[in-house]
Coordinates of C-alpha atoms in Angstrom, one line a residue:
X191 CA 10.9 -8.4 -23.3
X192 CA 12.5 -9.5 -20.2
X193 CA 10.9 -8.4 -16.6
X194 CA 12.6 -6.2 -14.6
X195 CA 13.8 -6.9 -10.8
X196 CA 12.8 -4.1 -8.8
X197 CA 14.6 -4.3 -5.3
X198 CA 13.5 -2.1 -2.1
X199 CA 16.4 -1.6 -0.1
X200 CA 15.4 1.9 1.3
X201 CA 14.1 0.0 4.9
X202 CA 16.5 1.0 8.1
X203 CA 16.4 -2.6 9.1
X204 CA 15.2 -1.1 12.3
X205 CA 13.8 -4.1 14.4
X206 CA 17.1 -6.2 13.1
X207 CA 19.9 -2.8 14.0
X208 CA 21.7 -2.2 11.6
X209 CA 21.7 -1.8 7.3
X210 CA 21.0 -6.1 7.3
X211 CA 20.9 -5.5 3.7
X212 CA 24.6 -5.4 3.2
X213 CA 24.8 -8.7 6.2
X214 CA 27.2 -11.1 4.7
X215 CA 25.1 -14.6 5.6
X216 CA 26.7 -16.8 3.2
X217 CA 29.9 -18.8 3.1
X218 CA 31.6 -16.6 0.9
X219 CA 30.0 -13.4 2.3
X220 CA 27.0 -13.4 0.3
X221 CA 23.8 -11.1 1.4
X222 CA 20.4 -12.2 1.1
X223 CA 20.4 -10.1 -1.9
X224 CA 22.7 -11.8 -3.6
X225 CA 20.8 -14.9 -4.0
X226 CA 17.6 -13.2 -5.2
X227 CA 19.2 -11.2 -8.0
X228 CA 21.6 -14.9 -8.3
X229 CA 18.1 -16.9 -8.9
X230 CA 16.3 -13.9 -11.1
X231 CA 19.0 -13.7 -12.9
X232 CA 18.3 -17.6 -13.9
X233 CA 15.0 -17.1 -14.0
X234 CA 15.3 -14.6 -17.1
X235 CA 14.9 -11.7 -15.3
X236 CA 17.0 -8.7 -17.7
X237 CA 17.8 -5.9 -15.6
X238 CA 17.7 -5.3 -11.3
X239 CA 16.7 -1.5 -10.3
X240 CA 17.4 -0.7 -6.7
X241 CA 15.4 1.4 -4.5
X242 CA 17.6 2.9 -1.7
X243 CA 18.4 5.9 0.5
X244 CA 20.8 8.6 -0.7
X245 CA 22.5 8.5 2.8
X246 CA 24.3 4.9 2.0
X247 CA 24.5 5.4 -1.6
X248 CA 28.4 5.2 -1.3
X249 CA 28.5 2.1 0.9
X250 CA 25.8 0.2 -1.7
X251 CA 27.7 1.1 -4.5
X252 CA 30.7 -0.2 -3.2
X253 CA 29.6 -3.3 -1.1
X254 CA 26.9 -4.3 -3.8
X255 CA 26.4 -2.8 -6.8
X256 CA 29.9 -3.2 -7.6
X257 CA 30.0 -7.2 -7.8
X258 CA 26.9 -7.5 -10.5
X259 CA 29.0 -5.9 -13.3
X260 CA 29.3 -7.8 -16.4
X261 CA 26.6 -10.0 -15.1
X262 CA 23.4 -8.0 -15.5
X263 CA 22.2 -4.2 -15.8
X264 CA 21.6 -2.8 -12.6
X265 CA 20.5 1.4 -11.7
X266 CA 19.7 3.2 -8.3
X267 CA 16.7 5.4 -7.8
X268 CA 16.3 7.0 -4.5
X269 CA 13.3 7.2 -1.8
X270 CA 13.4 10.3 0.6
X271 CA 10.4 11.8 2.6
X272 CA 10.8 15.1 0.8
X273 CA 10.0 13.1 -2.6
X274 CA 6.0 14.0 -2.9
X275 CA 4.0 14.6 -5.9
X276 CA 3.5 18.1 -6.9
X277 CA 1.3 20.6 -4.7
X278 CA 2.2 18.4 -1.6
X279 CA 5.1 19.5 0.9
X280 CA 6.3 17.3 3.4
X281 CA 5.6 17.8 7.8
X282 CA 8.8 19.0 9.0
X283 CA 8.6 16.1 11.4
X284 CA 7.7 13.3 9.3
X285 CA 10.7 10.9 10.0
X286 CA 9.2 7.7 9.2
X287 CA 9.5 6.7 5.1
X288 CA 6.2 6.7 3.3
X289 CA 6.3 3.0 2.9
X290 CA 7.0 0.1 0.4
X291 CA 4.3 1.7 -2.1
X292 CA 5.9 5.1 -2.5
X293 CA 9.3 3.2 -2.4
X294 CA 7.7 1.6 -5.8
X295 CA 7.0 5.1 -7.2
X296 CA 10.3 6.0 -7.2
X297 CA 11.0 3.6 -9.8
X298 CA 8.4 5.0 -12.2
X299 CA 11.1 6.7 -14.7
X300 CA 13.7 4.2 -14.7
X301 CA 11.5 0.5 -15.5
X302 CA 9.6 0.7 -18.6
X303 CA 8.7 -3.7 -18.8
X304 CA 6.6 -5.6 -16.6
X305 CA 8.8 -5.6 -13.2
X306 CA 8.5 -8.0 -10.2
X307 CA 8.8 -6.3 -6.6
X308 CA 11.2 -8.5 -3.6
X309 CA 12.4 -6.5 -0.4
X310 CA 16.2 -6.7 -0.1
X311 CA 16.2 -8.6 3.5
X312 CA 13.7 -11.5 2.4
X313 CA 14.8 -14.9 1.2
X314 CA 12.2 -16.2 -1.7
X315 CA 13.8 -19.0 -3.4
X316 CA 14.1 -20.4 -6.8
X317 CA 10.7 -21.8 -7.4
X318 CA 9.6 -18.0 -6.8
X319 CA 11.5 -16.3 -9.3
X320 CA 10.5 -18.8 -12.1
X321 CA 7.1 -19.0 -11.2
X322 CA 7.0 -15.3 -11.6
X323 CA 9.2 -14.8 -14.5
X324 CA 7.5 -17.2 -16.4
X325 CA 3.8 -15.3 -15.5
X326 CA 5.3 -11.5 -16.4
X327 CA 6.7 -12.3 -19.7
X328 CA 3.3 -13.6 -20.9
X329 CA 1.7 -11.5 -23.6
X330 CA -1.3 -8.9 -21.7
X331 CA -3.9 -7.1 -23.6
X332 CA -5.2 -4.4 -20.7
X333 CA -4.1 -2.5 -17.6
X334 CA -4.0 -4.0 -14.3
X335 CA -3.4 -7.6 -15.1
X336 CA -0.9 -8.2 -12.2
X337 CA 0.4 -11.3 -9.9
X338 CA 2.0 -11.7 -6.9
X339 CA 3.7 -15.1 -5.2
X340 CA 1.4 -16.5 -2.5
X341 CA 4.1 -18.3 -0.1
X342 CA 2.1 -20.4 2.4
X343 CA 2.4 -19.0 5.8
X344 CA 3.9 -22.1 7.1
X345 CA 6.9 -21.8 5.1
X346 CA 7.3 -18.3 6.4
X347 CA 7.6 -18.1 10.1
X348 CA 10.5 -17.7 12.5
X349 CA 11.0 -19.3 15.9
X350 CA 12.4 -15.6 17.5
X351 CA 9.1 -13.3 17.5
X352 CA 6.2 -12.3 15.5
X353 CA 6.3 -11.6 11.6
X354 CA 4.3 -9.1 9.8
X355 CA 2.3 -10.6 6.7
X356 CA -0.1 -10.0 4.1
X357 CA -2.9 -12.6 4.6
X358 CA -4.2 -13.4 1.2
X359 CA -7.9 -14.5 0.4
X360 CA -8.3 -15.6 -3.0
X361 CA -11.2 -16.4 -5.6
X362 CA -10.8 -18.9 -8.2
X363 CA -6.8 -18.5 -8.1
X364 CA -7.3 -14.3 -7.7
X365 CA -6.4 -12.0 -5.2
X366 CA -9.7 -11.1 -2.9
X367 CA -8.3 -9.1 -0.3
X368 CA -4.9 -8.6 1.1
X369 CA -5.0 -7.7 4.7
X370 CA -1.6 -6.7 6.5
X371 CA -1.3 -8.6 9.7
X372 CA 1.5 -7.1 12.1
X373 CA 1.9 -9.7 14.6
X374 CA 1.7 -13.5 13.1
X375 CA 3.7 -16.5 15.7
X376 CA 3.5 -19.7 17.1
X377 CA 1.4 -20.5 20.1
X378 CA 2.6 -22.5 22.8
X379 CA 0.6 -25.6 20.8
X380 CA 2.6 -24.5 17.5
X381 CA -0.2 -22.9 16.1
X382 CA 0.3 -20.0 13.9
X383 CA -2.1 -17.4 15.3
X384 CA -3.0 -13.2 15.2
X385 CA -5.0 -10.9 16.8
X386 CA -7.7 -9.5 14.9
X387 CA -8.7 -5.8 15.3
X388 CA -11.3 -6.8 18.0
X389 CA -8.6 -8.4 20.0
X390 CA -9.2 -11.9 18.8
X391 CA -7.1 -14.6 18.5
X392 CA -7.3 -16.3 15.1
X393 CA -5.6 -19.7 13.9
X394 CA -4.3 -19.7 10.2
X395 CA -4.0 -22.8 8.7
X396 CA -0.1 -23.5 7.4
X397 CA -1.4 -23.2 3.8
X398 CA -2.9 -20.0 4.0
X399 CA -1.5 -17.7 1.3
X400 CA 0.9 -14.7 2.5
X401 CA 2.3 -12.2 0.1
X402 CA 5.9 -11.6 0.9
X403 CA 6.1 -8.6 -1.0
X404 CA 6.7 -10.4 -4.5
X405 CA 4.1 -8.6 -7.1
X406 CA 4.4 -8.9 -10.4
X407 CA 3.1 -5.4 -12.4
X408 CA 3.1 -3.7 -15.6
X409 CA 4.4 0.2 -16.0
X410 CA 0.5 1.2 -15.8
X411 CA 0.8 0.2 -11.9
X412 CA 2.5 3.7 -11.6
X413 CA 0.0 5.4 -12.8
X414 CA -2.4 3.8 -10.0
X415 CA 0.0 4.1 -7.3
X416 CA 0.0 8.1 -8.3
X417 CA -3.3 8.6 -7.9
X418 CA -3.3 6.4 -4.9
X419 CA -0.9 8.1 -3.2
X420 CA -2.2 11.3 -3.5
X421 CA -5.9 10.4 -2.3
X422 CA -3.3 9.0 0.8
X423 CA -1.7 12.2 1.5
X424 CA -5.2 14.4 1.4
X425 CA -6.3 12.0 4.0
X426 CA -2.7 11.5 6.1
X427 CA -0.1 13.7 5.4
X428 CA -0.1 14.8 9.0
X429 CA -0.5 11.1 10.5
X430 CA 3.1 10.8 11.5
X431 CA 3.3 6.7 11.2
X432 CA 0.7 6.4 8.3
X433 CA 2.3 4.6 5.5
X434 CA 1.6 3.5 1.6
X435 CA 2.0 0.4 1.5
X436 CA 1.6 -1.9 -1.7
X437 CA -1.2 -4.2 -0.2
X438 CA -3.4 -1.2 0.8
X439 CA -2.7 0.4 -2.7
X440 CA -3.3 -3.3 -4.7
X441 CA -6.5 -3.9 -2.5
X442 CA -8.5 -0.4 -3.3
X443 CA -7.6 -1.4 -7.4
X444 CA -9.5 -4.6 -7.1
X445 CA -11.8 -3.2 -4.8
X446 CA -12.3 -0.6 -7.7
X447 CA -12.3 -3.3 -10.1
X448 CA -8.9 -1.9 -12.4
X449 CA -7.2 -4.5 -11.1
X450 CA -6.6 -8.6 -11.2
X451 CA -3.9 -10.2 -9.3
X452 CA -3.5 -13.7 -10.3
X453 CA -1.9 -15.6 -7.0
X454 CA 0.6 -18.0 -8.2
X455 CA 1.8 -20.8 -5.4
X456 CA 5.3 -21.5 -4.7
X457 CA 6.6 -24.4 -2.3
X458 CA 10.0 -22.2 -2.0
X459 CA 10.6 -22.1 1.9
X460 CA 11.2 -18.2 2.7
X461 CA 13.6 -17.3 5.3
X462 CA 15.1 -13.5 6.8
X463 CA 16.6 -12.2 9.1
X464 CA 14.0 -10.5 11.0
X465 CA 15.6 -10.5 14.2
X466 CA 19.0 -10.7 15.5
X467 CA 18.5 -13.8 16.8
X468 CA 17.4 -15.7 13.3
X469 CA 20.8 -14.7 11.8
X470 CA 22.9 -17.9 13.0
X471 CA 19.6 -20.2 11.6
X472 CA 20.3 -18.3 8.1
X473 CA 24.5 -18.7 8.7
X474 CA 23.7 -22.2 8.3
X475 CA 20.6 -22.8 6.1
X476 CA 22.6 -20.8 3.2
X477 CA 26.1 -23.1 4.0
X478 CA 24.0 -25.9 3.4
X479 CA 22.6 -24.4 0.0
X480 CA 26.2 -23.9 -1.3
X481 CA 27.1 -27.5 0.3
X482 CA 24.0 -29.5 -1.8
X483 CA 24.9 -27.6 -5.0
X484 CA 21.8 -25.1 -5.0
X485 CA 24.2 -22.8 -5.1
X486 CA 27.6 -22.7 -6.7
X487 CA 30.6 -21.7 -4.4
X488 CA 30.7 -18.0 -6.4
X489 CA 27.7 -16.4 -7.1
X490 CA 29.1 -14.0 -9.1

């Protein structure tokens, strides 16, 4: 059974203005989408499912969805505020999403195979796809045996601001712990440093493992993001910026035990457009791509 692609491309792009999903970086006015679903796609991945917003539904259709035809499978599910399990009713003030996690729930009816997560906006590279196409299509024998890409943070930074991360620790090749770090740059020396939650700088080496949102799951993940969710909502439904996300979710299921996360290493350099001003950088890192033959002139 081939592994599903399982694309969020709710997010409002907000720090970059604009939807950057539908940018056009490459030469021929690829996204950054293209090129994921592009190298999946060689990877053996058999179907993409989007996760977006009802409100642009017409413009991805159009823009994107429109070009994979006759290339590979692809379907929409939606994330919206309003979409809460039952017995829960939303603030009437809650703007913010719910985050990446309940974005994943929103897949739960329409992916039935072992399914790899990527955000829309994030470049991950060949060598990721592979490496995690190869890992879900191996044969599993119980519930919660899950993977993600580790990228090392040094292939994952930008020159224009701080990045947000999931810092990986890991145990004989496993995911540990998972903590989200919001505010990962260069020092002045070139370090890569953060502030902890007592205000204190700390240096991570270049090889330190990051998760980039790329997990690898199984349907029973859905299941656990459910329950997780809920246990969420009885504790923050009225905390106007409290979010799901998928590290908080994956972290409490190895914490609990359900869970493994095999962390498999990639030396694909990521790139994004986090800010406005990393957009020329991509221009040209994806011209070069097309001009080495990584990437054919058409990608589809």
């Amino acid at each position: 059974m081939k592994p599903t692609l399982f694309v969020l491309a709710a997010g409002m792009g907000s720090r970059y203005g604009g939807l950057k999903q539908l940018d056009q970086l490459g030469p021929n006015g690829e996204t950054i989408m293209d090129y994921s679903i592009y190298d999946a796609l060689q990877a053996g991945f058999g179907k993409v499912v989007f996760v977006i917003r009802k409100d642009f539904e017409e413009q991805f259709r159009e823009k994107v969805l429109s070009k994979y035809q006759g290339h590979i499978p692809v379907e929409v599910v939606f994330q919206a505020t309003d979409k809460l399990p039952e017995g829960y009713t939303c603030p009437a003030d809650r703007t913010k999403p719910w985050g990446t996690n309940h974005a994943v729930l929103m897949g739960r009816d329409a992916i039935k195979e072992p399914f790899a997560v990527i955000n829309a906006d994030d470049f991950y590279g060949r060598d990721a796809f592979e490496v995690i196409a190869k890992e879900l299509s191996r044969p599993r024998d119980r519930k919660g045996d899950y993977c993600m890409v580790g990228f090392r943070v040094g292939n994952t930074m930008t020159e224009n601001g701080s990045v947000a991360r999931g810092v990986c620790g890991t145990k004989d090749g496993m995911l540990d712990t998972v903590v989200e770090r919001t505010a990962i740059s260069y020092a002045p020396d070139g370090r890569i440093v953060f502030t902890d939650e007592n205000g204190v700088e700390q240096t991570l080496d270049p090889a330190t493992p990051v998760s980039m949102n790329l997990w690898g799951f199984t349907p029973d993940y859905f299941d656990y993001s459910d329950r997780e969710f809920r246990r969420f909502l009885d504790k923050d439904i009225d905390t106007p910026k409290a979010e799901f996300f998928i590290p908080l979710c994956v972290d409490t299921l190895i914490k609990n035990g359900e869970a493994t996360v095999k962390v498999l290493d990639t030396d694909s350099k990521w790139f994004g457009v986090t800010y406005a001003a990393d957009r020329p950088g991509v221009v040209e890192k994806f011209a070069e791509l097309h001009a080495n033959g990584t990437y054919p002139s058409k990608l589809f």
